[in-house]
């Protein structure tokens, strides 16, 4: 089977031996449900992060286009956030 996908014979033999002596256990139905739930959650969080990144990009381009151009939307947002130092830098 491994030869069909280009795996060298030596590695295929080692994988076969490891599979035969593995200490692993079968995946139960409960394990499978948990794995699927976790995978779905990871996908949801990845999509949410992408939507937040797009929102930040749009807002920063509207609020501070020059700063966004120079340092990017993420760094720019950190600079002008309440904990950022851009306002104190602008005073000097």
Short mmCIF file of N, CA and C in Angstrom, two decimals:
data_model
loop_
_atom_site.label_atom_id
_atom_site.label_comp_id
_atom_site.label_asym_id
_atom_site.label_seq_id
_atom_site.Cartn_x
_atom_site.Cartn_y
_atom_site.Cartn_z
N UNK A 1 0.82 -1.20 0.00
CA UNK A 1 0.00 0.00 0.00
C UNK A 1 0.86 1.26 0.00
N UNK A 2 1.93 1.26 0.78
CA UNK A 2 2.78 2.45 0.86
C UNK A 2 3.53 2.69 -0.44
N UNK A 3 3.85 1.62 -1.16
CA UNK A 3 4.57 1.76 -2.42
C UNK A 3 3.78 2.55 -3.44
N UNK A 4 2.47 2.48 -3.39
CA UNK A 4 1.63 3.19 -4.35
C UNK A 4 1.71 4.71 -4.18
N UNK A 5 2.05 5.16 -2.98
CA UNK A 5 2.12 6.60 -2.73
C UNK A 5 3.57 7.09 -2.65
N UNK A 6 4.52 6.23 -3.00
CA UNK A 6 5.91 6.65 -3.10
C UNK A 6 6.72 6.56 -1.82
N UNK A 7 6.26 5.79 -0.84
CA UNK A 7 7.01 5.63 0.41
C UNK A 7 8.07 4.54 0.18
N UNK A 8 9.33 4.82 0.54
CA UNK A 8 10.37 3.79 0.37
C UNK A 8 10.04 2.52 1.16
N UNK A 9 10.49 1.38 0.64
CA UNK A 9 10.18 0.08 1.23
C UNK A 9 10.64 -0.03 2.69
N UNK A 10 11.84 0.51 2.99
CA UNK A 10 12.36 0.41 4.37
C UNK A 10 11.44 1.12 5.36
N UNK A 11 10.96 2.28 4.98
CA UNK A 11 10.07 3.04 5.85
C UNK A 11 8.73 2.33 5.98
N UNK A 12 8.25 1.78 4.89
CA UNK A 12 6.98 1.06 4.92
C UNK A 12 7.05 -0.12 5.87
N UNK A 13 8.16 -0.83 5.89
CA UNK A 13 8.33 -1.97 6.78
C UNK A 13 8.35 -1.51 8.23
N UNK A 14 9.05 -0.41 8.51
CA UNK A 14 9.11 0.12 9.87
C UNK A 14 7.73 0.57 10.36
N UNK A 15 6.98 1.22 9.49
CA UNK A 15 5.64 1.66 9.85
C UNK A 15 4.75 0.46 10.12
N UNK A 16 4.88 -0.56 9.29
CA UNK A 16 4.09 -1.79 9.47
C UNK A 16 4.39 -2.43 10.82
N UNK A 17 5.67 -2.53 11.18
CA UNK A 17 6.06 -3.13 12.46
C UNK A 17 5.52 -2.29 13.63
N UNK A 18 5.64 -0.98 13.51
CA UNK A 18 5.15 -0.10 14.57
C UNK A 18 3.65 -0.23 14.74
N UNK A 19 2.94 -0.37 13.64
CA UNK A 19 1.48 -0.50 13.70
C UNK A 19 1.07 -1.80 14.36
N UNK A 20 1.84 -2.84 14.15
CA UNK A 20 1.52 -4.14 14.73
C UNK A 20 1.78 -4.18 16.23
N UNK A 21 2.75 -3.40 16.70
CA UNK A 21 3.11 -3.43 18.12
C UNK A 21 2.64 -2.19 18.87
N UNK A 22 1.79 -1.40 18.25
CA UNK A 22 1.33 -0.15 18.85
C UNK A 22 0.57 -0.42 20.15
N UNK A 23 0.73 0.50 21.09
CA UNK A 23 0.03 0.40 22.36
C UNK A 23 -1.32 1.14 22.30
N UNK A 24 -1.66 1.67 21.15
CA UNK A 24 -2.88 2.44 21.01
C UNK A 24 -4.12 1.59 21.20
N UNK A 25 -5.23 2.27 21.37
CA UNK A 25 -6.50 1.57 21.52
C UNK A 25 -7.45 2.01 20.42
N UNK A 26 -8.54 1.30 20.30
CA UNK A 26 -9.54 1.66 19.31
C UNK A 26 -10.23 2.96 19.72
N UNK A 27 -10.69 3.68 18.72
CA UNK A 27 -11.43 4.91 18.99
C UNK A 27 -12.88 4.54 19.23
N UNK A 28 -13.38 4.93 20.39
CA UNK A 28 -14.78 4.65 20.72
C UNK A 28 -15.69 5.67 20.02
N UNK A 29 -16.98 5.38 20.02
CA UNK A 29 -17.94 6.32 19.44
C UNK A 29 -17.90 7.66 20.17
N UNK A 30 -17.74 7.62 21.49
CA UNK A 30 -17.66 8.84 22.28
C UNK A 30 -16.41 9.64 21.90
N UNK A 31 -15.28 8.94 21.72
CA UNK A 31 -14.05 9.61 21.29
C UNK A 31 -14.25 10.28 19.93
N UNK A 32 -14.89 9.58 19.03
CA UNK A 32 -15.11 10.10 17.69
C UNK A 32 -16.00 11.34 17.72
N UNK A 33 -17.03 11.32 18.55
CA UNK A 33 -17.90 12.50 18.70
C UNK A 33 -17.09 13.67 19.23
N UNK A 34 -16.25 13.43 20.23
CA UNK A 34 -15.42 14.51 20.79
C UNK A 34 -14.42 15.04 19.77
N UNK A 35 -13.85 14.17 18.97
CA UNK A 35 -12.90 14.60 17.95
C UNK A 35 -13.61 15.47 16.91
N UNK A 36 -14.79 15.05 16.49
CA UNK A 36 -15.56 15.83 15.53
C UNK A 36 -15.97 17.18 16.11
N UNK A 37 -16.38 17.20 17.37
CA UNK A 37 -16.77 18.45 18.03
C UNK A 37 -15.59 19.41 18.10
N UNK A 38 -14.43 18.89 18.47
CA UNK A 38 -13.23 19.71 18.54
C UNK A 38 -12.86 20.25 17.17
N UNK A 39 -12.92 19.40 16.15
CA UNK A 39 -12.58 19.84 14.80
C UNK A 39 -13.54 20.93 14.33
N UNK A 40 -14.81 20.78 14.61
CA UNK A 40 -15.79 21.81 14.23
C UNK A 40 -15.51 23.11 14.95
N UNK A 41 -15.15 23.02 16.22
CA UNK A 41 -14.85 24.23 17.01
C UNK A 41 -13.62 24.94 16.46
N UNK A 42 -12.61 24.18 16.07
CA UNK A 42 -11.40 24.77 15.49
C UNK A 42 -11.75 25.50 14.20
N UNK A 43 -12.59 24.90 13.38
CA UNK A 43 -13.02 25.53 12.13
C UNK A 43 -13.79 26.81 12.42
N UNK A 44 -14.71 26.77 13.39
CA UNK A 44 -15.48 27.96 13.76
C UNK A 44 -14.57 29.08 14.24
N UNK A 45 -13.61 28.76 15.08
CA UNK A 45 -12.70 29.78 15.60
C UNK A 45 -11.82 30.36 14.50
N UNK A 46 -11.41 29.52 13.57
CA UNK A 46 -10.61 30.00 12.45
C UNK A 46 -11.41 30.97 11.58
N UNK A 47 -12.66 30.63 11.32
CA UNK A 47 -13.53 31.52 10.54
C UNK A 47 -13.79 32.82 11.29
N UNK A 48 -14.00 32.74 12.61
CA UNK A 48 -14.24 33.93 13.41
C UNK A 48 -13.01 34.83 13.41
N UNK A 49 -11.83 34.24 13.52
CA UNK A 49 -10.60 35.02 13.50
C UNK A 49 -10.45 35.74 12.15
N UNK A 50 -10.77 35.05 11.07
CA UNK A 50 -10.69 35.67 9.75
C UNK A 50 -11.66 36.84 9.63
N UNK A 51 -12.87 36.69 10.18
CA UNK A 51 -13.84 37.78 10.11
C UNK A 51 -13.39 38.96 10.97
N UNK A 52 -12.78 38.70 12.12
CA UNK A 52 -12.25 39.78 12.95
C UNK A 52 -11.10 40.50 12.25
N UNK A 53 -10.26 39.75 11.58
CA UNK A 53 -9.14 40.36 10.87
C UNK A 53 -9.65 41.27 9.75
N UNK A 54 -10.68 40.83 9.04
CA UNK A 54 -11.26 41.64 7.98
C UNK A 54 -11.91 42.90 8.55
N UNK A 55 -12.63 42.76 9.67
CA UNK A 55 -13.24 43.90 10.33
C UNK A 55 -12.17 44.91 10.76
N UNK A 56 -11.09 44.42 11.36
CA UNK A 56 -10.01 45.30 11.81
C UNK A 56 -9.39 46.02 10.62
N UNK A 57 -9.20 45.31 9.53
CA UNK A 57 -8.62 45.92 8.34
C UNK A 57 -9.49 47.06 7.83
N UNK A 58 -10.80 46.81 7.75
CA UNK A 58 -11.72 47.85 7.27
C UNK A 58 -11.76 49.05 8.21
N UNK A 59 -11.83 48.79 9.51
CA UNK A 59 -11.91 49.89 10.49
C UNK A 59 -10.63 50.71 10.51
N UNK A 60 -9.49 50.04 10.48
CA UNK A 60 -8.22 50.77 10.52
C UNK A 60 -8.01 51.60 9.26
N UNK A 61 -8.43 51.08 8.12
CA UNK A 61 -8.31 51.86 6.88
C UNK A 61 -9.21 53.08 6.92
N UNK A 62 -10.34 52.99 7.62
CA UNK A 62 -11.24 54.13 7.73
C UNK A 62 -10.76 55.13 8.78
N UNK A 63 -10.23 54.64 9.90
CA UNK A 63 -9.86 55.50 11.02
C UNK A 63 -8.47 56.11 10.85
N UNK A 64 -7.50 55.28 10.47
CA UNK A 64 -6.12 55.75 10.39
C UNK A 64 -5.44 55.14 9.16
N UNK A 65 -5.81 55.61 7.98
CA UNK A 65 -5.25 54.99 6.77
C UNK A 65 -3.74 55.14 6.62
N UNK A 66 -3.20 56.30 7.01
CA UNK A 66 -1.75 56.49 6.88
C UNK A 66 -0.98 55.58 7.83
N UNK A 67 -1.45 55.52 9.06
CA UNK A 67 -0.80 54.64 10.04
C UNK A 67 -0.91 53.18 9.60
N UNK A 68 -2.08 52.81 9.11
CA UNK A 68 -2.29 51.44 8.65
C UNK A 68 -1.35 51.12 7.50
N UNK A 69 -1.15 52.07 6.60
CA UNK A 69 -0.26 51.85 5.47
C UNK A 69 1.18 51.64 5.94
N UNK A 70 1.57 52.41 6.96
CA UNK A 70 2.97 52.33 7.43
C UNK A 70 3.25 51.10 8.25
N UNK A 71 2.34 50.72 9.16
CA UNK A 71 2.66 49.64 10.11
C UNK A 71 1.71 48.46 10.03
N UNK A 72 0.64 48.57 9.25
CA UNK A 72 -0.33 47.48 9.16
C UNK A 72 -1.45 47.68 10.16
N UNK A 73 -2.54 46.97 9.93
CA UNK A 73 -3.72 47.19 10.76
C UNK A 73 -3.57 46.68 12.18
N UNK A 74 -2.89 45.56 12.37
CA UNK A 74 -2.76 45.00 13.72
C UNK A 74 -1.87 45.87 14.60
N UNK A 75 -0.71 46.22 14.11
CA UNK A 75 0.20 47.08 14.90
C UNK A 75 -0.43 48.45 15.09
N UNK A 76 -1.06 48.97 14.06
CA UNK A 76 -1.72 50.28 14.17
C UNK A 76 -2.80 50.27 15.23
N UNK A 77 -3.60 49.22 15.26
CA UNK A 77 -4.66 49.13 16.27
C UNK A 77 -4.07 49.07 17.67
N UNK A 78 -2.98 48.37 17.82
CA UNK A 78 -2.33 48.31 19.14
C UNK A 78 -1.76 49.66 19.54
N UNK A 79 -1.25 50.40 18.57
CA UNK A 79 -0.69 51.71 18.88
C UNK A 79 -1.75 52.70 19.33
N UNK A 80 -2.94 52.63 18.73
CA UNK A 80 -3.96 53.63 19.09
C UNK A 80 -4.96 53.10 20.11
N UNK A 81 -4.78 51.89 20.58
CA UNK A 81 -5.67 51.37 21.63
C UNK A 81 -5.40 52.14 22.92
N UNK A 82 -6.32 52.08 23.89
CA UNK A 82 -6.12 52.81 25.14
C UNK A 82 -4.79 52.49 25.83
N UNK A 83 -4.31 51.30 25.69
CA UNK A 83 -3.02 50.94 26.30
C UNK A 83 -1.85 51.26 25.40
N UNK A 84 -2.11 51.68 24.16
CA UNK A 84 -1.05 51.99 23.21
C UNK A 84 -0.36 53.29 23.55
N UNK A 85 0.68 53.61 22.84
CA UNK A 85 1.45 54.81 23.18
C UNK A 85 1.38 55.90 22.13
N UNK A 86 0.56 55.76 21.11
CA UNK A 86 0.53 56.76 20.04
C UNK A 86 0.08 58.12 20.54
N UNK A 87 -0.93 58.16 21.40
CA UNK A 87 -1.39 59.45 21.90
C UNK A 87 -0.32 60.14 22.74
N UNK A 88 0.36 59.39 23.58
CA UNK A 88 1.41 60.02 24.37
C UNK A 88 2.59 60.39 23.48
N UNK A 89 2.85 59.64 22.43
CA UNK A 89 3.90 59.98 21.49
C UNK A 89 3.54 61.25 20.72
N UNK A 90 2.27 61.41 20.38
CA UNK A 90 1.83 62.60 19.64
C UNK A 90 1.93 63.87 20.48
N UNK A 91 1.86 63.75 21.81
CA UNK A 91 1.95 64.92 22.69
C UNK A 91 3.35 65.49 22.75
N UNK A 92 4.36 64.68 22.45
CA UNK A 92 5.75 65.13 22.58
C UNK A 92 6.30 65.72 21.32
#
